[in-house]
Amino acid sequence: MDKLNIQNSNYEQTLNGITKDLADLRANLIGRLSREILILQAQKNALTDDIQRLQAQRNELEVQIVSQQGLNQQEIQRQQWIEQLARAIAVHLKADTYTSNSGPLNQYSQNVDRLITNLDSSLRATFQALQSDVDSYQKELDQQMGRMYSQRQQGELMLAALVERLNEQLRSSPSPNSYSNGMNGVNAETAARSDIAEIRTDVKTSVKTNGNGSYSSASSAKLPPIYGNQNLATTVAQPKKLLSDDWWQGFFLVLAASVILSLQNVFVKVVLSPSDIFGAFHFGGLIKPSISSSFMLLFLRMMFATPLMWLVATQVFRVNVKRDIQQALAPNRRPLFWRVVISAVLQFTSFAFIYLAIGLMKPGIAVTLFFIFPTVTVLLAWLLFGDRPTRARWVVIGIVYFGAVLTAKDVLVGVQPNLNPIGILYAVLSGITFAGYIVASQACFKQLNPVSFTTINFSIVLLLCTLTLPFISSSISFDGSLLGMCFLIALTTLSGYLLTSFGTKLMGASQASIVSASGPAFTTFLAFAILADKIQPLQVVGVLIVTLGVALLSLQNLRKRPAR
């Protein structure tokens, strides 16, 4: 009986400790989120005050300019009066010439000329001074307007960065607990108000100006990742699941996109090599794998995919692609146009190489070797932008390359003589050129809508394929089976793009890239399930290692992003 009482006491102590920890976690989270909200409100109020102050200064300057213009009108009227007086004096002097001697007349004329000259010089000096004052006022007004515009842009960037950071932290936090359980019966609204009142004094000292009109927050910079999303009260926030329904929808959309794009690789293998479909019937080998056949397959695919992409861009995403093309062709944006062309050339080259690799090897092996492109992207970022990889990232890159070597080892040593080792080179070159395409496209996304960029990119790739027609005209075939397979390949391309686009919006780009890393595994599985295309156990291990390495690389990007 004593043991039972001791156990019950231990259970109660443990339960009380857990309850206390949950309460502390809830209070910490409420404080931090409330601090962020108050900091944001304080920054907004400060920016509003600055804008009002600048507008008042502008009104004062306008009043001064109007007053100066009134002075100018008075000076002009005075000059007119003086000119009239001078003309009257001249007429009077001419009338007196008949009764006066020539000597006094000449003296009067000289005096009048001297007076008019002095008056003219005085008026010119006055006008020049007024003009310089107006110019200085206009210049100062332009500077004030420029500072006001820059401060507004800084405020918008701060708000966007804060919202994006909070969204990423909420998505990366673990499963939440009920607020009522965490508080253990304490009134939620009272506790929330007390927490908010407690941090109000901290917010006043944490928001400070940096001297140029923008604001920084010490508390927001030190805010750790959020580990829960509790229900504060109906007046503070509504209860929200950590992994919301939108996140799960995005996850399944991106997962479906990965499966569809892997199925596309299987279709390419069927086109280039005879295959037993589900072991039920024999089909495939519509063209032989070669450079000309690769260009022809790419041409037929883009012939279907490009019009579909234009339709999707204009009807689904409602993007004005023609306007974006005209803007890219403008003389002041010509570098952007050439970056788009370079990215299209790199993508065209990558497609051609991967088709050759799939035709000469098993799809799972070719796609696994192609998936070294994230590591090449990291190395290119280091080479071009000075973004040196960390030690952990070097380890992950080594893991990916180790898995690629395991995947290609049996082909290189001749264990699988039916596979052409040159396909390894084509797959690696495809991954390298695709990494270059990724780097070039990221530079274009800052100035061009991604949907417009993809549509223009498809159009340029189709144009490049058209330029290869004189060299592949002898091998072009419009067989019904080949056209049907190319249409399916184009359809999988557009389907994968749409699902990835919608899924990324729901779950975030960094987390979507982790799911997309499953491409090699899905390709290997679908090739085995549909074509009975088996690979060696060591190669399966290599595929899994590459998939894991690419996922870890994306996970590092996800953890690195909020810290920026």
PDB file of N, CA and C in Angstrom, residues 54 57-72 128-147:
ATOM      1  N   LEU A  54       6.943  65.183 -42.383  1.00  0.00           N
ATOM      2  CA  LEU A  54       7.440  65.544 -43.705  1.00  0.00           C
ATOM      3  C   LEU A  54       6.365  66.265 -44.526  1.00  0.00           C
ATOM      4  N   GLN A  57       6.295  69.797 -43.341  1.00  0.00           N
ATOM      5  CA  GLN A  57       7.424  70.549 -43.898  1.00  0.00           C
ATOM      6  C   GLN A  57       7.179  70.899 -45.360  1.00  0.00           C
ATOM      7  N   ARG A  58       6.587  69.948 -46.075  1.00  0.00           N
ATOM      8  CA  ARG A  58       6.301  70.212 -47.477  1.00  0.00           C
ATOM      9  C   ARG A  58       5.286  71.372 -47.618  1.00  0.00           C
ATOM     10  N   ASN A  59       4.260  71.371 -46.772  1.00  0.00           N
ATOM     11  CA  ASN A  59       3.275  72.462 -46.827  1.00  0.00           C
ATOM     12  C   ASN A  59       3.927  73.813 -46.531  1.00  0.00           C
ATOM     13  N   GLU A  60       4.849  73.813 -45.542  1.00  0.00           N
ATOM     14  CA  GLU A  60       5.542  75.065 -45.235  1.00  0.00           C
ATOM     15  C   GLU A  60       6.357  75.548 -46.426  1.00  0.00           C
ATOM     16  N   LEU A  61       7.037  74.618 -47.076  1.00  0.00           N
ATOM     17  CA  LEU A  61       7.843  74.993 -48.240  1.00  0.00           C
ATOM     18  C   LEU A  61       6.959  75.523 -49.365  1.00  0.00           C
ATOM     19  N   GLU A  62       5.808  74.892 -49.553  1.00  0.00           N
ATOM     20  CA  GLU A  62       4.905  75.388 -50.586  1.00  0.00           C
ATOM     21  C   GLU A  62       4.431  76.812 -50.283  1.00  0.00           C
ATOM     22  N   VAL A  63       4.157  77.075 -48.994  1.00  0.00           N
ATOM     23  CA  VAL A  63       3.743  78.433 -48.599  1.00  0.00           C
ATOM     24  C   VAL A  63       4.862  79.428 -48.882  1.00  0.00           C
ATOM     25  N   GLN A  64       6.103  79.025 -48.563  1.00  0.00           N
ATOM     26  CA  GLN A  64       7.233  79.918 -48.822  1.00  0.00           C
ATOM     27  C   GLN A  64       7.403  80.192 -50.311  1.00  0.00           C
ATOM     28  N   ILE A  65       7.238  79.131 -51.109  1.00  0.00           N
ATOM     29  CA  ILE A  65       7.380  79.303 -52.559  1.00  0.00           C
ATOM     30  C   ILE A  65       6.302  80.247 -53.093  1.00  0.00           C
ATOM     31  N   VAL A  66       5.066  80.071 -52.603  1.00  0.00           N
ATOM     32  CA  VAL A  66       3.972  80.955 -53.051  1.00  0.00           C
ATOM     33  C   VAL A  66       4.259  82.402 -52.661  1.00  0.00           C
ATOM     34  N   SER A  67       4.791  82.593 -51.442  1.00  0.00           N
ATOM     35  CA  SER A  67       5.124  83.961 -51.013  1.00  0.00           C
ATOM     36  C   SER A  67       6.228  84.557 -51.879  1.00  0.00           C
ATOM     37  N   GLN A  68       7.213  83.736 -52.222  1.00  0.00           N
ATOM     38  CA  GLN A  68       8.284  84.214 -53.093  1.00  0.00           C
ATOM     39  C   GLN A  68       7.741  84.588 -54.465  1.00  0.00           C
ATOM     40  N   GLN A  69       6.802  83.767 -54.955  1.00  0.00           N
ATOM     41  CA  GLN A  69       6.196  84.095 -56.241  1.00  0.00           C
ATOM     42  C   GLN A  69       5.435  85.423 -56.161  1.00  0.00           C
ATOM     43  N   GLY A  70       4.781  85.708 -55.003  1.00  0.00           N
ATOM     44  CA  GLY A  70       4.099  86.996 -54.832  1.00  0.00           C
ATOM     45  C   GLY A  70       5.095  88.159 -54.878  1.00  0.00           C
ATOM     46  N   LEU A  71       6.272  87.956 -54.259  1.00  0.00           N
ATOM     47  CA  LEU A  71       7.307  88.990 -54.322  1.00  0.00           C
ATOM     48  C   LEU A  71       7.771  89.218 -55.760  1.00  0.00           C
ATOM     49  N   ASN A  72       7.884  88.130 -56.501  1.00  0.00           N
ATOM     50  CA  ASN A  72       8.304  88.263 -57.908  1.00  0.00           C
ATOM     51  C   ASN A  72       7.291  89.107 -58.688  1.00  0.00           C
ATOM     52  N   GLN A 128      17.938  87.378 -59.878  1.00  0.00           N
ATOM     53  CA  GLN A 128      18.863  86.240 -59.749  1.00  0.00           C
ATOM     54  C   GLN A 128      18.862  85.692 -58.329  1.00  0.00           C
ATOM     55  N   ALA A 129      18.823  86.563 -57.345  1.00  0.00           N
ATOM     56  CA  ALA A 129      18.768  86.102 -55.954  1.00  0.00           C
ATOM     57  C   ALA A 129      17.484  85.325 -55.677  1.00  0.00           C
ATOM     58  N   LEU A 130      16.362  85.847 -56.181  1.00  0.00           N
ATOM     59  CA  LEU A 130      15.096  85.139 -55.987  1.00  0.00           C
ATOM     60  C   LEU A 130      15.107  83.776 -56.677  1.00  0.00           C
ATOM     61  N   GLN A 131      15.680  83.720 -57.877  1.00  0.00           N
ATOM     62  CA  GLN A 131      15.730  82.445 -58.596  1.00  0.00           C
ATOM     63  C   GLN A 131      16.587  81.420 -57.859  1.00  0.00           C
ATOM     64  N   SER A 132      17.702  81.854 -57.320  1.00  0.00           N
ATOM     65  CA  SER A 132      18.555  80.916 -56.556  1.00  0.00           C
ATOM     66  C   SER A 132      17.835  80.419 -55.307  1.00  0.00           C
ATOM     67  N   ASP A 133      17.076  81.311 -54.633  1.00  0.00           N
ATOM     68  CA  ASP A 133      16.326  80.874 -53.456  1.00  0.00           C
ATOM     69  C   ASP A 133      15.264  79.837 -53.823  1.00  0.00           C
ATOM     70  N   VAL A 134      14.546  80.088 -54.911  1.00  0.00           N
ATOM     71  CA  VAL A 134      13.517  79.119 -55.344  1.00  0.00           C
ATOM     72  C   VAL A 134      14.151  77.778 -55.699  1.00  0.00           C
ATOM     73  N   ASP A 135      15.294  77.798 -56.377  1.00  0.00           N
ATOM     74  CA  ASP A 135      15.975  76.546 -56.729  1.00  0.00           C
ATOM     75  C   ASP A 135      16.411  75.785 -55.486  1.00  0.00           C
ATOM     76  N   SER A 136      16.938  76.494 -54.501  1.00  0.00           N
ATOM     77  CA  SER A 136      17.356  75.806 -53.269  1.00  0.00           C
ATOM     78  C   SER A 136      16.158  75.213 -52.531  1.00  0.00           C
ATOM     79  N   TYR A 137      15.036  75.960 -52.502  1.00  0.00           N
ATOM     80  CA  TYR A 137      13.839  75.414 -51.862  1.00  0.00           C
ATOM     81  C   TYR A 137      13.340  74.164 -52.595  1.00  0.00           C
ATOM     82  N   GLN A 138      13.367  74.200 -53.935  1.00  0.00           N
ATOM     83  CA  GLN A 138      12.910  73.040 -54.705  1.00  0.00           C
ATOM     84  C   GLN A 138      13.812  71.837 -54.466  1.00  0.00           C
ATOM     85  N   LYS A 139      15.117  72.064 -54.417  1.00  0.00           N
ATOM     86  CA  LYS A 139      16.054  70.962 -54.171  1.00  0.00           C
ATOM     87  C   LYS A 139      15.846  70.354 -52.795  1.00  0.00           C
ATOM     88  N   GLU A 140      15.648  71.195 -51.794  1.00  0.00           N
ATOM     89  CA  GLU A 140      15.419  70.684 -50.443  1.00  0.00           C
ATOM     90  C   GLU A 140      14.107  69.902 -50.366  1.00  0.00           C
ATOM     91  N   LEU A 141      13.081  70.384 -51.064  1.00  0.00           N
ATOM     92  CA  LEU A 141      11.808  69.669 -51.086  1.00  0.00           C
ATOM     93  C   LEU A 141      11.955  68.305 -51.741  1.00  0.00           C
ATOM     94  N   ASP A 142      12.708  68.225 -52.831  1.00  0.00           N
ATOM     95  CA  ASP A 142      12.941  66.930 -53.484  1.00  0.00           C
ATOM     96  C   ASP A 142      13.676  65.973 -52.561  1.00  0.00           C
ATOM     97  N   GLN A 143      14.661  66.482 -51.830  1.00  0.00           N
ATOM     98  CA  GLN A 143      15.387  65.618 -50.895  1.00  0.00           C
ATOM     99  C   GLN A 143      14.469  65.099 -49.799  1.00  0.00           C
ATOM    100  N   GLN A 144      13.608  65.974 -49.273  1.00  0.00           N
ATOM    101  CA  GLN A 144      12.672  65.535 -48.229  1.00  0.00           C
ATOM    102  C   GLN A 144      11.719  64.456 -48.759  1.00  0.00           C
ATOM    103  N   MET A 145      11.225  64.626 -49.977  1.00  0.00           N
ATOM    104  CA  MET A 145      10.331  63.629 -50.564  1.00  0.00           C
ATOM    105  C   MET A 145      11.062  62.314 -50.796  1.00  0.00           C
ATOM    106  N   GLY A 146      12.310  62.388 -51.227  1.00  0.00           N
ATOM    107  CA  GLY A 146      13.081  61.164 -51.416  1.00  0.00           C
ATOM    108  C   GLY A 146      13.292  60.418 -50.113  1.00  0.00           C
ATOM    109  N   ARG A 147      13.612  61.147 -49.034  1.00  0.00           N
ATOM    110  CA  ARG A 147      13.782  60.485 -47.737  1.00  0.00           C
ATOM    111  C   ARG A 147      12.472  59.864 -47.252  1.00  0.00           C
TER     112      ARG A 147
END
